[in-house]
Short mmCIF file of C-alpha atoms in Angstrom, two decimals:
data_model
loop_
_atom_site.label_atom_id
_atom_site.label_comp_id
_atom_site.label_asym_id
_atom_site.label_seq_id
_atom_site.Cartn_x
_atom_site.Cartn_y
_atom_site.Cartn_z
CA MET A 559 -25.92 -146.47 29.90
CA ASN A 560 -27.92 -146.70 32.85
CA VAL A 561 -31.75 -145.85 33.87
CA ARG A 562 -30.71 -142.38 35.47
CA GLU A 563 -28.94 -141.35 32.54
CA TYR A 564 -31.52 -142.44 29.92
CA TYR A 565 -34.45 -140.80 31.94
CA THR A 566 -32.26 -137.53 31.88
CA TYR A 567 -32.34 -137.73 28.00
CA LEU A 568 -35.92 -138.65 27.89
CA SER A 569 -36.82 -135.67 30.16
CA ALA A 570 -35.00 -133.09 28.04
CA ALA A 571 -36.74 -134.60 24.82
CA ARG A 572 -40.25 -134.47 26.59
CA GLU A 573 -39.61 -130.89 27.43
CA GLN A 574 -38.57 -130.37 23.89
CA LEU A 575 -41.70 -131.85 22.25
CA TRP A 576 -44.26 -130.12 24.90
CA ASN A 577 -42.60 -126.93 23.96
CA TYR A 578 -42.97 -127.72 20.02
CA LEU A 579 -46.56 -129.01 20.45
CA ARG A 580 -47.70 -125.82 22.12
CA ALA A 581 -47.13 -123.96 19.00
CA LEU A 582 -49.37 -126.17 16.75
CA PRO A 583 -52.82 -125.45 16.15
CA ALA A 584 -55.12 -126.61 19.11
CA ALA A 585 -57.41 -128.76 16.31
CA ASP A 586 -54.12 -130.71 15.27
CA LEU A 587 -53.49 -131.80 18.91
CA ASP A 588 -57.05 -133.23 18.82
CA ARG A 589 -57.41 -134.42 15.34
CA ASP A 590 -58.22 -138.06 14.95
CA LEU A 591 -55.56 -139.79 13.22
CA ILE A 592 -55.90 -143.38 14.62
CA GLU A 593 -59.24 -143.77 13.43
CA SER A 594 -59.19 -147.79 13.86
CA GLY A 595 -57.72 -147.09 17.35
CA ASP A 596 -59.50 -148.41 20.31
CA ARG A 597 -58.44 -145.75 22.98
CA PHE A 598 -55.81 -143.51 21.55
CA HIS A 599 -56.66 -141.31 18.35
CA SER A 600 -54.94 -138.01 18.87
CA ILE A 601 -51.78 -136.73 19.95
CA LYS A 602 -53.11 -135.35 23.10
CA ASP A 603 -54.17 -138.96 23.69
CA LEU A 604 -50.76 -140.27 23.25
CA LEU A 605 -49.28 -137.59 25.62
CA LEU A 606 -51.78 -138.41 28.12
CA HIS A 607 -51.41 -142.09 28.04
CA THR A 608 -47.27 -142.02 28.30
CA THR A 609 -47.67 -139.87 31.45
CA ASP A 610 -50.47 -142.32 32.73
CA VAL A 611 -48.36 -145.14 32.35
CA GLU A 612 -45.40 -143.59 34.04
CA ASP A 613 -47.70 -142.83 37.08
CA HIS A 614 -49.03 -146.11 37.03
CA TRP A 615 -45.80 -148.15 36.88
CA VAL A 616 -43.04 -145.84 38.78
CA HIS A 617 -45.36 -144.11 41.24
CA TYR A 618 -48.34 -146.49 42.09
CA ILE A 619 -46.68 -150.08 41.83
CA ALA A 620 -43.23 -149.32 42.48
CA ARG A 621 -43.70 -146.53 45.26
CA GLY A 622 -46.93 -147.22 46.27
CA GLU A 623 -48.59 -143.71 45.67
CA ASN A 624 -49.75 -141.98 42.49
CA LEU A 625 -50.91 -138.82 41.19
CA GLN A 626 -54.67 -140.16 40.23
CA SER A 627 -55.28 -139.88 43.89
CA ASP A 628 -54.42 -135.97 43.51
CA GLY A 629 -57.32 -134.13 42.66
CA ARG A 630 -55.95 -132.25 40.25
CA PHE A 631 -55.27 -134.81 37.98
CA LYS A 632 -57.91 -137.09 38.36
CA HIS A 633 -58.88 -138.76 34.94
CA ASP A 634 -60.03 -142.11 33.45
CA TRP A 635 -56.54 -143.32 32.50
CA VAL A 636 -58.08 -146.56 30.70
CA LYS A 637 -59.90 -144.09 28.03
CA PRO A 638 -58.39 -140.77 28.46
CA GLN A 639 -60.10 -138.90 25.89
CA ALA A 640 -57.84 -136.26 26.23
CA GLY A 641 -59.73 -133.80 23.91
CA GLN A 642 -61.41 -132.61 27.34
CA TYR A 643 -58.34 -131.65 28.58
CA GLY A 644 -56.14 -128.61 27.64
CA LEU A 645 -52.57 -128.90 26.51
CA SER A 646 -51.43 -127.25 29.36
CA TRP A 647 -53.07 -129.23 31.96
CA ILE A 648 -51.68 -132.61 30.15
CA ILE A 649 -48.14 -131.17 30.52
CA ASP A 650 -48.61 -130.01 33.81
CA TYR A 651 -49.64 -133.57 34.89
CA GLY A 652 -46.41 -134.78 32.73
CA ARG A 653 -43.98 -132.28 34.39
CA THR A 654 -45.18 -133.28 37.88
CA VAL A 655 -45.00 -136.89 37.15
CA SER A 656 -41.46 -136.62 35.81
CA GLN A 657 -40.17 -134.53 38.52
CA GLN A 658 -41.40 -136.94 40.84
CA THR A 659 -39.67 -139.66 38.90
CA GLN A 660 -36.58 -137.82 38.85
CA GLU A 661 -36.67 -137.52 42.83
CA PHE A 662 -37.19 -140.96 42.92
CA LEU A 663 -34.29 -141.78 40.76
CA ASP A 664 -32.12 -139.17 42.30
CA SER A 665 -32.69 -140.93 45.60
CA GLU A 666 -30.93 -143.88 44.29
CA PRO A 667 -33.21 -146.44 44.99
CA ASP A 668 -32.24 -150.19 44.81
CA LEU A 669 -32.84 -151.02 41.06
CA ASP A 670 -32.37 -154.80 41.74
CA ARG A 671 -35.48 -154.57 44.00
CA SER A 672 -38.08 -156.97 42.93
CA ILE A 673 -41.61 -155.34 42.03
CA LYS A 674 -44.80 -157.12 41.85
CA LEU A 675 -46.45 -156.32 38.81
CA ILE A 676 -49.93 -156.75 40.34
CA GLN A 677 -50.03 -155.55 43.62
CA ASP A 678 -52.84 -157.61 45.40
CA ASP A 679 -52.07 -160.90 43.93
CA PRO A 680 -50.10 -162.94 45.67
CA ALA A 681 -49.10 -165.01 42.81
CA SER A 682 -48.19 -162.23 40.63
CA ASP A 683 -45.12 -162.08 38.42
CA THR A 684 -42.14 -159.75 39.64
CA VAL A 685 -39.51 -157.43 37.61
CA THR A 686 -36.66 -155.79 39.01
CA LEU A 687 -37.06 -151.73 39.22
CA ASP A 688 -34.75 -151.77 36.49
CA GLN A 689 -36.74 -153.66 34.43
CA LEU A 690 -39.86 -151.77 35.00
CA MET A 691 -38.09 -148.43 34.47
CA TRP A 692 -36.78 -149.57 31.25
CA ASN A 693 -39.95 -150.59 30.26
CA VAL A 694 -41.89 -147.44 30.98
CA MET A 695 -38.90 -145.43 28.97
CA THR A 696 -39.03 -147.94 26.01
CA HIS A 697 -43.17 -147.62 25.92
CA GLU A 698 -42.58 -143.53 25.93
CA VAL A 699 -40.03 -143.99 23.24
CA ARG A 700 -42.56 -145.98 21.01
CA HIS A 701 -45.24 -143.54 21.33
CA THR A 702 -42.85 -140.51 20.91
CA ALA A 703 -42.68 -141.88 17.58
CA GLN A 704 -46.12 -142.30 16.78
CA ILE A 705 -46.54 -138.73 17.89
CA ALA A 706 -43.58 -137.57 15.51
CA LEU A 707 -45.44 -139.62 12.64
CA MET A 708 -48.67 -137.70 13.32
CA VAL A 709 -47.13 -134.43 13.38
CA ARG A 710 -45.78 -135.30 10.07
CA GLN A 711 -49.41 -136.50 8.72
CA LEU A 712 -50.45 -133.06 9.69
CA GLY A 713 -47.73 -131.16 7.32
CA HIS A 714 -45.24 -129.97 10.04
CA THR A 715 -41.66 -131.16 10.82
CA PRO A 716 -41.32 -132.77 14.11
CA PRO A 717 -38.38 -131.61 16.54
CA TRP A 718 -35.40 -133.85 16.20
CA SER A 719 -35.30 -135.58 19.55
CA ASP A 720 -32.51 -138.33 18.85
CA TYR A 721 -30.35 -138.96 21.95
CA LEU A 722 -27.28 -137.49 20.24
CA ARG A 723 -28.90 -134.21 20.28
CA PHE A 724 -28.87 -134.19 23.99
CA ALA A 725 -25.76 -136.19 24.75
CA ARG A 726 -22.42 -134.14 24.97
CA PRO A 727 -19.61 -135.40 22.99
CA GLN A 728 -16.43 -136.74 24.49
CA VAL A 729 -13.38 -135.32 23.34
CA THR A 730 -10.72 -137.67 23.50
CA ALA A 731 -6.96 -136.60 24.49
CA GLY A 732 -5.89 -136.56 20.75
CA GLU A 733 -8.85 -134.50 19.74
CA ALA A 734 -8.58 -131.85 22.52
CA GLY A 735 -5.00 -131.33 21.62
CA GLY A 736 -5.99 -130.86 18.03
CA LEU A 737 -8.56 -128.10 19.03
CA ASP A 738 -5.45 -125.83 20.42
CA ASP A 739 -3.58 -126.41 17.53
CA PRO A 740 -2.73 -123.08 15.50
CA GLU A 741 -2.42 -125.29 12.44
CA LEU A 742 -6.05 -125.66 12.31
CA ASP A 743 -8.23 -123.42 10.06
CA ASP A 744 -11.55 -122.28 10.79
CA SER A 745 -13.33 -124.88 8.67
CA GLU A 746 -11.77 -127.94 10.68
CA GLU A 747 -12.52 -125.89 13.93
CA THR A 748 -16.03 -125.38 12.82
CA ASP A 749 -16.60 -129.06 12.02
CA THR A 750 -15.26 -130.34 15.22
CA GLU A 751 -17.62 -127.92 17.06
CA GLN A 752 -20.81 -129.40 15.28
CA ILE A 753 -20.33 -133.12 16.33
#
């Protein structure tokens, strides 16, 4: 699997999560469920944080621009206090960042290009763009798992966001031939369709 494929999955899972969270009571999204946390206490805090991290690493560090300079999404990304923002604002920011990331990946950037982690430090460590993208994506997956746990703590069932839910199954030549076999009964066809 490569960065582009995984980001496509992550974007689909993110959209599903956003749509699901819209149906939850607003108070649940702001509830302090990580009381000992220094910066992030709620579902909205973690949603905003994952978008901030992608905006920072992909757009500010790798591309030299970010949406923080856009007046629409100006906020304190170090301690976001997301309770002051509506879920729709957080999702709008997330969609905008995601769209720009997708456009960037669609431009087929050189994933082997070296990226300085601290732009104004000549001695800064560097990583490849590929490594930086995997860091951003795994960071989001970890926080999405935290959000799913928080949703359960609130008494709800989070959406299923495993990769296989979004990946299309690959049918082998032998399986493809079997699907057209008139000898198959309805139950076998149903089992195959659910894979």
